Amino acid sequence: MVMVRTWIEPVVATAQLSYSFYDTGLLMVVQGYYNRTNSTSNSSSEDTLQKSISNFYIIYNLLTKLTPFLSAYIVTKLGDKIHKKITLCLPLTGYLVSTLIFLFLILWDWPIQVIFGSGAFIGLTGGFPAFWSGVMVWASLSSSESQRSIRLIANECVFGIAGFAGSLISGHIFNDLQFGNHQGVVLVTCSIIGYTLCLIYSICVLRIPCSKESNITSSASHENKDKAIPESQQDNIEYTESSSLINAQSSESLPDKPNNVSRKSPVSKVLIFLLFISAALYNSSVNGAEDVISLFVLKEPLRWGQVEVGYGNAAAYMIFVTSFLGVIVLSKCFSDLSMIVIGMFSFAAGIMTMAFVSQSFMFYIARVAMIFSLIPVPTIRSMLSKRVQESSYGNIFVVLQMILSVIGVMASAAFNAIYQVTLHWFSGFTFIVIFIIAFISFIPIRCKLSKVICELRAVRRNCQQVSTLAVDGGPTDRARLPGNVALQCRLYQNLHSCIPEAHPLAVPSPGVYVNKRESPPRYTSGSIYCVGYSGLDPVDPLQKVQACVMNKWTAPYCVECMREPRTLIM
């Protein structure tokens, strides 16, 4: 029961359902308002109506997406220092107050411009960037590193399904259920009830999850105290030439205390910068593509009606489900970086196909090609969470979300402008531009992938050069053999002895020992110091290599492998 109370998914589903009600009601009310206004001024043409609605949403979107630029960071800081529920409750309060203002606008016939004030209020309370960063922090804390990508994409899936259900239901509620002469009152009231339930659940039911890594650290520390190797036995250890070779390399980076088991590897600012750039470019491509597609299907060559548009929207929402299932399946065979690349190529193939769509069946072929297109951004968030301390989750996620929001607004406006200019001579030209941007977003990821591949090849070369270095210490010219090369070879040669990730403190079999002339120590599950090997960069996609040394013994090193036994996981 306690574990259920840490689930953030009910908040995500209810909040998105409530927002779908609000969004549909706002569109209908704005359309009705400008219909009346334009008919009064004798300019009721369809083009004038569309222009008025478009101008309204340009201002509204700028207010809701740009005003959180500073406030979201402040809200997240308060959440990290005071209470993590602040990043959830404060934005939800902003949405609730804004929906109440919208209800009063319908009941009392206020000017539609009042919504601009409510949109600014949403931004001042943190808005979507603060709320979604809070959701990502919650999901990260309640999942282990190996399951984090699945947990983050699961929230995206819940978000998409709730939005799909809300979009289907909201139109019927708006048209069929009325309160007096005011359309939309029942729909907006349902939205208010949903946000209220979210706040009650967040304040009274939701509990802050305990980090999986923290639990491992505390249990490891406790176990180390109970099972430490006695000093009397340590004094009897005979250090040989082969054992001192690796101990010389490891002693520089070994911690003095066992509570460093779960210490994160040093944060690479270059890596974080590359991931931010890649996520921003890719997310702007995906969001911009969806905005253009919503206009593309209404014009030639498709010229869809309401029924076809509904089917098209359903196909778009199904990508949330297929991406979630894709992460579950692909995570068993591929690393995080590989899944990001697969998702990017899935979107690139689909959007290039969309550029040449001339019939409805081709549209759905393009959608099928995009089935994994929502994998990259949640997986990038997962990679970032593995590179920073838990106390920095809020900061890293809110900064990323603000960057995504700002660049998304600018990219959407740019893509729409390009579509309007090129509509008459090639309506699919915008999709080619989006394809180019998506391809550029792959370049930072490829930089990281190239670095990891080069490191893996270097390890292989070193191991080939010193192939005579057997596990039990064969004849070799150790005067010319750097310590890190010896350790790399040891790690590379013993990948078949992977330790299951579920048991990170497990001890390898006796055959893995560097010096087999010595029998394995009696206390093989004693104090274990796990440190990231400094000679390699232990980051996704090849995850991490941990050199585990028991009380600085004769080097019973072990390799923590993830999912591919034949691949060096760094």
Coordinates of C-alpha atoms in Angstrom, one line a residue:
M1 CA 0.0 0.0 0.0
V2 CA 2.9 2.3 0.8
M3 CA 4.4 1.7 -2.6
V4 CA 1.1 2.5 -4.3
R5 CA 1.0 5.9 -2.6
T6 CA 4.3 6.8 -4.3
W7 CA 2.7 6.4 -7.8
I8 CA 2.6 9.7 -9.7
E9 CA 0.7 8.3 -12.6
P10 CA -2.8 9.1 -11.2
V11 CA -1.8 12.8 -11.0
V12 CA -0.5 12.8 -14.6
A13 CA -3.7 11.1 -15.9
T14 CA -6.2 13.3 -14.0
A15 CA -4.3 16.5 -14.7
Q16 CA -4.0 15.8 -18.4
L17 CA -7.7 14.8 -18.6
S18 CA -8.7 18.0 -16.9
Y19 CA -6.5 20.1 -19.2
S20 CA -8.1 18.4 -22.3
F21 CA -11.5 19.5 -21.0
Y22 CA -10.2 23.0 -20.4
D23 CA -8.4 23.2 -23.8
T24 CA -11.5 22.0 -25.8
G25 CA -13.8 24.4 -23.9
L26 CA -11.5 27.3 -24.4
L27 CA -11.3 26.7 -28.2
M28 CA -15.1 26.5 -28.5
V29 CA -15.7 29.6 -26.3
V30 CA -13.1 31.6 -28.2
Q31 CA -14.6 30.5 -31.6
G32 CA -18.1 31.5 -30.4
Y33 CA -16.8 34.9 -29.0
Y34 CA -15.2 35.9 -32.3
N35 CA -18.2 34.6 -34.3
R36 CA -20.3 37.1 -32.4
T37 CA -17.8 39.9 -32.5
N38 CA -17.2 39.5 -36.3
S39 CA -20.9 39.3 -37.1
T40 CA -21.4 42.6 -35.2
S41 CA -18.7 44.3 -37.2
N42 CA -20.0 42.8 -40.5
S43 CA -16.8 40.9 -41.2
S44 CA -17.9 37.3 -40.6
S45 CA -15.8 35.6 -43.3
E46 CA -14.0 32.3 -42.5
D47 CA -10.6 33.8 -43.1
T48 CA -11.3 36.7 -40.6
L49 CA -12.5 34.2 -38.0
Q50 CA -9.5 31.9 -38.4
K51 CA -7.1 34.9 -38.2
S52 CA -8.8 36.2 -35.0
I53 CA -8.6 32.8 -33.3
S54 CA -5.0 32.4 -34.5
N55 CA -3.9 35.7 -33.1
F56 CA -5.6 34.9 -29.8
Y57 CA -3.7 31.6 -29.5
I58 CA -0.4 33.2 -30.5
I59 CA -0.7 35.6 -27.5
Y60 CA -2.0 33.0 -25.2
N61 CA 0.7 30.4 -26.0
L62 CA 3.4 33.0 -25.6
L63 CA 2.1 33.9 -22.1
T64 CA 1.7 30.3 -20.9
K65 CA 5.0 29.1 -22.3
L66 CA 7.3 32.0 -21.8
T67 CA 6.2 33.4 -18.4
P68 CA 7.3 30.2 -16.6
F69 CA 10.9 30.8 -17.8
L70 CA 12.0 32.2 -14.4
S71 CA 9.2 31.1 -12.1
A72 CA 9.6 27.4 -12.9
Y73 CA 13.2 27.4 -11.8
I74 CA 12.3 29.2 -8.6
V75 CA 9.5 26.7 -7.9
T76 CA 11.8 23.8 -8.5
K77 CA 14.4 25.3 -6.2
L78 CA 11.8 25.6 -3.5
G79 CA 10.8 22.0 -4.1
D80 CA 14.4 20.8 -3.7
K81 CA 15.0 22.8 -0.5
I82 CA 11.6 22.7 1.3
H83 CA 9.4 19.9 0.0
K84 CA 9.3 18.1 -3.4
K85 CA 5.5 18.3 -3.5
I86 CA 5.8 22.1 -4.1
T87 CA 6.8 21.4 -7.7
L88 CA 3.5 19.5 -8.2
C89 CA 1.0 21.4 -6.0
L90 CA 1.9 25.0 -7.0
P91 CA 1.5 24.5 -10.8
L92 CA -1.7 22.5 -10.2
T93 CA -3.0 25.4 -8.1
G94 CA -2.3 27.8 -11.0
Y95 CA -4.2 25.6 -13.4
L96 CA -7.1 25.3 -10.9
V97 CA -7.4 29.1 -10.4
S98 CA -7.1 29.7 -14.2
T99 CA -10.0 27.2 -14.8
L100 CA -12.1 28.9 -12.2
I101 CA -11.5 32.3 -13.9
F102 CA -12.6 30.6 -17.2
L103 CA -15.8 29.4 -15.6
F104 CA -16.6 32.9 -14.3
L105 CA -15.9 34.2 -17.8
I106 CA -18.5 31.9 -19.3
L107 CA -21.1 32.6 -16.6
W108 CA -20.8 36.3 -16.5
D109 CA -19.8 37.0 -20.1
W110 CA -16.5 38.6 -19.4
P111 CA -14.3 39.7 -22.3
I112 CA -12.2 36.9 -23.7
Q113 CA -9.0 38.9 -23.0
V114 CA -9.4 37.9 -19.4
I115 CA -8.0 34.5 -20.3
F116 CA -4.6 36.3 -21.0
G117 CA -4.4 37.1 -17.3
S118 CA -5.2 33.6 -16.3
G119 CA -2.6 32.3 -18.7
A120 CA 0.0 34.6 -17.2
F121 CA -1.0 33.3 -13.7
I122 CA -0.4 29.7 -14.8
G123 CA 3.1 30.8 -15.9
L124 CA 3.8 32.6 -12.6
T125 CA 3.0 29.4 -10.6
G126 CA 5.5 27.4 -12.7
G127 CA 3.2 26.2 -15.4
F128 CA 3.9 23.0 -17.3
P129 CA 7.7 23.1 -17.1
A130 CA 7.6 23.0 -13.3
F131 CA 4.8 20.4 -13.1
W132 CA 6.4 18.1 -15.6
S133 CA 9.9 18.4 -14.1
G134 CA 8.3 17.5 -10.7
V135 CA 6.7 14.4 -12.4
M136 CA 10.1 13.4 -13.8
V137 CA 11.8 13.8 -10.5
W138 CA 9.2 11.7 -8.8
A139 CA 9.5 8.9 -11.4
S140 CA 13.3 9.0 -11.2
L141 CA 13.3 8.7 -7.4
S142 CA 10.9 5.8 -7.5
S143 CA 12.8 3.7 -10.1
S144 CA 16.2 2.1 -10.3
E145 CA 18.7 3.1 -13.0
S146 CA 18.0 0.0 -15.1
Q147 CA 14.2 0.7 -15.1
R148 CA 14.3 4.5 -15.3
S149 CA 13.8 4.7 -19.0
I150 CA 10.7 2.5 -18.8
R151 CA 9.3 4.5 -15.9
L152 CA 9.7 7.8 -17.6
I153 CA 8.2 6.7 -20.9
A154 CA 5.4 5.1 -18.9
N155 CA 4.4 8.6 -17.7
E156 CA 4.6 9.9 -21.2
C157 CA 2.3 7.0 -22.2
V158 CA -0.2 7.8 -19.5
F159 CA -0.1 11.5 -20.5
G160 CA -0.9 10.6 -24.1
I161 CA -3.7 8.2 -23.3
A162 CA -5.4 10.6 -20.9
G163 CA -5.1 13.4 -23.5
F164 CA -6.6 11.1 -26.2
A165 CA -9.5 10.1 -23.9
G166 CA -10.1 13.7 -22.9
S167 CA -10.2 14.9 -26.5
L168 CA -12.8 12.2 -27.4
I169 CA -15.1 12.9 -24.5
S170 CA -14.8 16.7 -24.2
G171 CA -16.6 17.5 -27.5
H172 CA -19.6 15.4 -26.5
I173 CA -19.8 17.0 -23.1
F174 CA -19.6 20.5 -24.5
N175 CA -22.4 19.9 -27.1
D176 CA -24.7 17.6 -25.1
L177 CA -24.6 19.0 -21.6
Q178 CA -25.5 22.6 -21.0
F179 CA -26.2 24.8 -18.0
G180 CA -28.9 27.2 -19.0
N181 CA -27.9 29.2 -22.0
H182 CA -24.2 28.9 -21.3
Q183 CA -22.3 26.2 -23.3
G184 CA -19.2 24.8 -21.7
V185 CA -20.1 25.2 -18.0
V186 CA -20.4 21.4 -17.4
L187 CA -17.2 20.8 -19.2
V188 CA -15.2 23.4 -17.3
T189 CA -16.7 22.2 -14.0
C190 CA -15.4 18.7 -14.8
S191 CA -12.0 20.2 -15.4
I192 CA -12.2 22.0 -12.0
I193 CA -13.1 18.8 -10.2
G194 CA -10.2 17.0 -11.9
Y195 CA -7.7 19.6 -10.8
T196 CA -9.1 19.6 -7.3
L197 CA -8.8 15.8 -7.0
C198 CA -5.2 16.1 -8.2
L199 CA -4.4 18.6 -5.4
I200 CA -6.1 16.5 -2.8
Y201 CA -4.2 13.4 -3.9
S202 CA -0.9 15.2 -4.1
I203 CA -1.2 16.7 -0.6
C204 CA -2.9 14.0 1.3
V205 CA -2.2 10.7 -0.4
L206 CA 1.0 11.0 -2.4
R207 CA 4.3 10.1 -0.6
I208 CA 7.8 11.0 -1.5
P209 CA 9.5 7.8 -2.8
C210 CA 12.7 6.6 -1.3
S211 CA 15.5 6.4 -3.9
K212 CA 16.4 2.9 -5.0
E213 CA 20.1 3.8 -5.1
S214 CA 19.9 5.2 -1.5
N215 CA 18.4 1.9 -0.4
I216 CA 21.3 0.0 -2.0
T217 CA 23.8 2.3 -0.4
S218 CA 22.4 1.9 3.1
S219 CA 22.2 -1.9 2.8
A220 CA 25.7 -2.2 1.4
S221 CA 27.1 -0.1 4.2
H222 CA 25.3 -2.2 6.8
E223 CA 26.5 -5.4 5.2
N224 CA 30.1 -4.1 5.0
K225 CA 30.1 -3.4 8.8
D226 CA 28.8 -6.9 9.5
K227 CA 31.1 -8.8 7.1
A228 CA 34.4 -6.9 7.2
I229 CA 37.5 -9.0 6.8
P230 CA 39.4 -9.2 10.1
E231 CA 42.7 -7.4 10.3
S232 CA 44.4 -10.6 11.4
Q233 CA 43.5 -12.2 8.1
Q234 CA 44.5 -9.2 6.1
D235 CA 48.0 -9.3 7.6
N236 CA 48.5 -12.8 6.2
I237 CA 47.9 -11.8 2.6
E238 CA 50.9 -12.3 0.3
Y239 CA 50.9 -9.6 -2.4
T240 CA 52.5 -10.8 -5.6
E241 CA 53.8 -9.1 -8.7
S242 CA 50.6 -9.6 -10.6
S243 CA 48.4 -8.4 -7.8
S244 CA 50.4 -5.2 -7.1
L245 CA 50.2 -4.3 -10.8
I246 CA 46.5 -3.7 -10.6
N247 CA 46.4 -2.5 -7.0
A248 CA 48.7 0.3 -8.0
Q249 CA 46.2 1.5 -10.5
S250 CA 43.1 1.0 -8.2
S251 CA 44.5 2.5 -5.0
E252 CA 44.5 6.0 -6.4
S253 CA 40.7 6.0 -7.0
L254 CA 39.4 3.8 -4.2
P255 CA 37.3 5.5 -1.6
D256 CA 38.2 5.0 2.0
K257 CA 34.6 4.3 3.1
P258 CA 32.1 1.8 1.9
N259 CA 29.3 4.3 1.8
N260 CA 30.5 5.4 -1.6
V261 CA 28.9 2.4 -3.3
S262 CA 26.3 4.4 -5.1
R263 CA 28.3 7.5 -5.8
K264 CA 27.6 9.0 -9.2
S265 CA 30.3 9.3 -11.7
P266 CA 31.6 12.8 -12.2
V267 CA 29.3 15.0 -14.1
S268 CA 30.4 15.7 -17.7
K269 CA 29.3 19.2 -18.6
V270 CA 30.1 18.5 -22.3
L271 CA 27.9 15.4 -22.2
I272 CA 25.0 17.3 -20.5
F273 CA 25.3 20.1 -23.1
L274 CA 25.2 17.6 -26.0
L275 CA 22.1 15.9 -24.5
F276 CA 20.4 19.2 -24.0
I277 CA 21.1 20.3 -27.6
S278 CA 19.9 17.0 -29.0
A279 CA 16.7 17.0 -26.9
A280 CA 15.9 20.6 -27.8
L281 CA 16.3 20.1 -31.5
Y282 CA 14.5 16.8 -31.6
N283 CA 11.6 17.9 -29.5
S284 CA 11.1 21.1 -31.6
S285 CA 11.0 18.9 -34.7
V286 CA 8.4 16.6 -33.2
N287 CA 6.2 19.3 -31.9
G288 CA 6.5 21.4 -35.0
A289 CA 5.6 18.5 -37.1
E290 CA 2.4 17.8 -35.2
D291 CA 1.4 21.5 -35.6
V292 CA 2.0 21.4 -39.3
I293 CA 0.3 18.0 -39.7
S294 CA -2.9 19.4 -38.1
L295 CA -3.0 22.0 -40.9
F296 CA -1.7 19.7 -43.7
V297 CA -4.6 17.2 -43.5
L298 CA -7.2 20.0 -43.9
K299 CA -5.8 21.2 -47.3
E300 CA -5.0 19.6 -50.6
P301 CA -4.0 16.8 -51.3
L302 CA -5.8 15.1 -48.3
R303 CA -8.6 17.6 -47.5
W304 CA -10.0 15.6 -44.6
G305 CA -13.3 16.1 -42.8
Q306 CA -14.0 15.7 -39.1
V307 CA -14.2 11.9 -39.1
E308 CA -10.9 11.5 -40.9
V309 CA -9.2 14.1 -38.6
G310 CA -10.4 12.1 -35.6
Y311 CA -8.9 8.9 -37.0
G312 CA -5.6 10.8 -37.7
N313 CA -5.5 12.2 -34.1
A314 CA -6.1 8.6 -32.8
A315 CA -3.2 7.4 -34.8
A316 CA -1.0 10.2 -33.4
Y317 CA -2.0 9.3 -29.8
M318 CA -1.2 5.6 -30.4
I319 CA 2.4 6.6 -30.8
F320 CA 2.5 7.1 -27.0
V321 CA 1.6 3.5 -26.5
T322 CA 3.9 2.1 -29.2
S323 CA 6.8 4.1 -27.9
F324 CA 6.1 2.8 -24.4
L325 CA 6.0 -0.8 -25.6
G326 CA 9.1 -0.2 -27.7
V327 CA 11.1 0.9 -24.6
I328 CA 10.0 -2.2 -22.7
V329 CA 11.1 -4.5 -25.6
L330 CA 14.2 -2.6 -26.8
S331 CA 15.6 -2.0 -23.3
K332 CA 16.3 -5.7 -23.0
C333 CA 18.5 -5.7 -26.1
F334 CA 19.9 -2.2 -26.4
S335 CA 21.4 0.5 -24.3
D336 CA 19.8 4.0 -23.7
L337 CA 21.8 5.6 -26.4
S338 CA 20.9 2.9 -29.0
M339 CA 17.2 3.4 -28.1
I340 CA 17.5 7.2 -28.7
V341 CA 19.1 6.6 -32.1
I342 CA 16.3 4.1 -33.0
G343 CA 13.6 6.7 -32.0
M344 CA 15.3 9.4 -34.0
F345 CA 15.5 7.3 -37.1
S346 CA 11.9 6.2 -36.7
F347 CA 10.7 9.8 -36.6
A348 CA 13.0 10.8 -39.5
A349 CA 11.7 8.0 -41.7
G350 CA 8.1 8.9 -40.9
I351 CA 8.4 12.6 -41.4
M352 CA 10.2 12.2 -44.8
T353 CA 7.4 9.9 -45.9
M354 CA 4.9 12.5 -44.8
A355 CA 6.5 15.0 -47.1
F356 CA 5.3 13.0 -50.1
V357 CA 1.9 12.0 -48.9
S358 CA -0.9 12.3 -51.5
Q359 CA -3.4 9.8 -50.3
S360 CA -4.8 8.8 -46.9
F361 CA -3.2 5.4 -46.8
M362 CA 0.3 7.0 -47.2
F363 CA -0.4 9.2 -44.2
Y364 CA -0.9 6.1 -42.1
I365 CA 2.2 4.5 -43.5
A366 CA 4.1 7.6 -42.3
R367 CA 2.5 7.2 -38.9
V368 CA 3.5 3.6 -38.7
A369 CA 7.1 4.6 -39.4
M370 CA 6.9 7.0 -36.4
I371 CA 6.0 4.3 -33.9
F372 CA 9.1 4.9 -31.8
S373 CA 9.4 8.6 -32.3
L374 CA 8.6 9.5 -28.6
I375 CA 11.4 7.4 -27.2
P376 CA 14.3 9.8 -27.4
V377 CA 13.3 12.7 -25.0
P378 CA 12.3 10.5 -22.0
T379 CA 15.4 8.4 -22.5
I380 CA 17.6 11.5 -22.6
R381 CA 16.0 12.5 -19.3
S382 CA 16.8 9.1 -18.0
M383 CA 20.5 9.4 -19.1
L384 CA 20.7 12.9 -17.4
S385 CA 19.2 11.5 -14.1
K386 CA 22.0 8.9 -14.1
R387 CA 24.7 11.6 -14.4
V388 CA 23.6 13.9 -11.5
Q389 CA 22.9 13.6 -7.8
E390 CA 19.3 13.1 -6.6
S391 CA 19.3 16.6 -5.1
S392 CA 19.9 18.0 -8.6
Y393 CA 17.1 16.2 -10.4
G394 CA 14.7 19.1 -10.1
N395 CA 17.2 21.6 -11.4
I396 CA 18.3 19.6 -14.4
F397 CA 14.7 18.6 -15.4
V398 CA 13.2 22.1 -15.1
V399 CA 16.1 23.7 -17.1
L400 CA 15.6 21.1 -19.8
Q401 CA 11.8 21.6 -19.8
M402 CA 12.2 25.4 -20.1
I403 CA 14.6 25.0 -23.0
L404 CA 12.2 22.6 -24.7
S405 CA 9.3 25.0 -24.2
V406 CA 11.1 28.1 -25.5
I407 CA 12.7 26.5 -28.5
G408 CA 9.4 24.6 -29.2
V409 CA 7.4 27.9 -29.4
M410 CA 10.0 29.5 -31.7
A411 CA 10.2 26.4 -33.9
S412 CA 6.5 26.0 -34.1
A413 CA 6.1 29.6 -35.3
A414 CA 8.9 29.1 -37.8
F415 CA 7.5 25.9 -39.2
N416 CA 4.0 27.3 -39.6
A417 CA 5.4 30.4 -41.4
I418 CA 7.4 28.1 -43.8
Y419 CA 4.2 26.0 -44.4
Q420 CA 2.2 29.1 -45.3
V421 CA 4.9 30.3 -47.7
T422 CA 5.4 27.0 -49.5
L423 CA 1.8 25.7 -49.3
H424 CA 0.9 26.5 -53.0
W425 CA 4.0 25.0 -54.7
F426 CA 4.9 22.1 -52.4
S427 CA 2.9 21.5 -49.3
G428 CA 5.4 18.9 -48.0
F429 CA 8.4 21.1 -48.1
T430 CA 8.1 21.9 -44.3
F431 CA 8.4 18.2 -43.5
I432 CA 11.7 18.1 -45.4
V433 CA 13.0 21.0 -43.3
I434 CA 11.8 19.2 -40.1
F435 CA 13.6 16.1 -41.3
I436 CA 16.9 18.1 -41.6
I437 CA 16.5 19.5 -38.1
A438 CA 15.8 16.0 -36.8
F439 CA 18.9 14.7 -38.5
I440 CA 21.0 17.6 -37.0
S441 CA 19.7 16.5 -33.5
F442 CA 21.3 13.1 -34.1
I443 CA 24.8 14.7 -34.5
P444 CA 25.4 15.4 -30.7
I445 CA 24.3 11.8 -29.9
R446 CA 26.6 10.5 -32.6
C447 CA 29.5 12.4 -31.0
K448 CA 29.0 10.6 -27.8
L449 CA 28.5 7.2 -29.6
S450 CA 31.7 7.7 -31.5
K451 CA 33.6 8.4 -28.3
V452 CA 32.4 5.2 -26.7
I453 CA 33.2 3.1 -29.8
C454 CA 36.7 4.5 -29.9
E455 CA 37.2 3.7 -26.2
L456 CA 36.0 0.1 -26.8
R457 CA 38.3 -0.3 -29.8
A458 CA 41.2 1.0 -27.7
V459 CA 40.5 -1.6 -25.0
R460 CA 40.4 -4.3 -27.6
R461 CA 43.7 -3.1 -29.1
N462 CA 45.4 -3.0 -25.7
C463 CA 44.1 -6.5 -24.9
Q464 CA 45.5 -7.8 -28.2
Q465 CA 48.9 -6.3 -27.6
V466 CA 49.1 -8.0 -24.2
S467 CA 47.3 -11.2 -25.0
T468 CA 49.9 -13.1 -23.0
L469 CA 48.6 -11.5 -19.8
A470 CA 46.5 -14.4 -18.6
V471 CA 44.0 -14.2 -15.8
D472 CA 46.5 -15.9 -13.5
G473 CA 49.3 -13.6 -14.5
G474 CA 51.2 -14.8 -17.5
P475 CA 54.7 -13.8 -18.7
T476 CA 54.7 -10.3 -20.1
D477 CA 56.9 -7.2 -20.1
R478 CA 55.2 -5.4 -17.2
A479 CA 57.8 -2.6 -17.4
R480 CA 56.1 -1.4 -20.6
L481 CA 52.5 -2.2 -19.5
P482 CA 50.6 0.7 -18.0
G483 CA 48.3 -0.2 -15.1
N484 CA 45.2 1.0 -16.8
V485 CA 45.9 -1.3 -19.8
A486 CA 46.2 -4.3 -17.5
L487 CA 42.9 -3.4 -15.8
Q488 CA 41.2 -2.8 -19.2
C489 CA 42.3 -6.2 -20.4
R490 CA 41.1 -7.8 -17.2
L491 CA 37.7 -6.3 -17.6
Y492 CA 37.6 -7.1 -21.3
Q493 CA 38.7 -10.7 -20.8
N494 CA 36.1 -11.5 -18.1
L495 CA 33.0 -10.1 -19.6
H496 CA 31.6 -13.6 -19.6
S497 CA 31.5 -13.4 -15.8
C498 CA 28.9 -10.6 -15.7
I499 CA 27.4 -9.9 -12.4
P500 CA 23.6 -9.4 -12.5
E501 CA 22.6 -5.8 -12.0
A502 CA 20.0 -6.9 -9.5
H503 CA 22.9 -8.0 -7.2
P504 CA 25.5 -5.3 -7.6
L505 CA 27.5 -6.5 -4.6
A506 CA 27.7 -10.1 -5.8
V507 CA 31.2 -11.6 -5.9
P508 CA 32.5 -13.3 -9.0
S509 CA 33.5 -16.9 -9.1
P510 CA 37.0 -17.9 -8.0
G511 CA 38.1 -18.2 -11.7
V512 CA 37.8 -14.4 -12.1
Y513 CA 40.6 -13.6 -9.7
V514 CA 43.7 -12.1 -11.1
N515 CA 46.0 -14.2 -9.1
K516 CA 44.6 -17.7 -9.1
R517 CA 47.6 -19.1 -7.1
E518 CA 45.9 -17.6 -4.0
S519 CA 42.7 -19.2 -2.9
P520 CA 39.6 -16.9 -2.8
P521 CA 39.3 -15.1 0.5
R522 CA 37.0 -16.6 3.2
Y523 CA 34.8 -13.5 3.5
T524 CA 34.0 -13.2 -0.2
S525 CA 30.9 -11.0 0.5
G526 CA 32.7 -8.7 2.8
S527 CA 33.4 -4.9 2.4
I528 CA 33.2 -4.0 -1.2
Y529 CA 34.2 -0.6 -2.6
C530 CA 32.6 0.1 -5.9
V531 CA 34.1 3.0 -7.9
G532 CA 33.8 4.1 -11.5
Y533 CA 36.9 3.2 -13.3
S534 CA 38.7 6.4 -14.1
G535 CA 40.3 5.1 -17.4
L536 CA 36.9 5.0 -19.1
D537 CA 33.8 7.2 -19.1
P538 CA 31.1 5.1 -17.4
V539 CA 28.2 6.6 -19.1
D540 CA 25.3 5.4 -21.3
P541 CA 25.0 4.0 -23.9
L542 CA 27.4 1.4 -22.7
Q543 CA 26.3 2.3 -19.2
K544 CA 29.1 1.9 -16.6
V545 CA 32.1 -0.3 -15.6
Q546 CA 32.6 -0.7 -11.9
A547 CA 35.8 -2.0 -10.6
C548 CA 35.0 -3.7 -7.3
V549 CA 37.8 -4.3 -4.8
M550 CA 37.2 -6.0 -1.4
N551 CA 39.3 -4.2 1.2
K552 CA 42.1 -3.5 -1.3
W553 CA 42.7 -7.2 -1.6
T554 CA 44.7 -8.8 -4.4
A555 CA 42.2 -7.5 -6.9
P556 CA 39.1 -9.7 -7.1
Y557 CA 37.7 -7.2 -9.7
C558 CA 34.3 -7.7 -11.1
V559 CA 32.4 -6.2 -14.0
E560 CA 28.9 -5.0 -13.7
C561 CA 27.2 -5.7 -17.0
M562 CA 23.8 -4.7 -18.1
R563 CA 22.0 -6.6 -20.8
E564 CA 24.4 -7.6 -23.6
P565 CA 26.9 -10.2 -22.3
R566 CA 29.2 -9.7 -25.4
T567 CA 29.2 -5.9 -25.2
L568 CA 31.4 -3.8 -23.0
I569 CA 29.0 -1.8 -21.0
M570 CA 30.5 1.6 -20.0

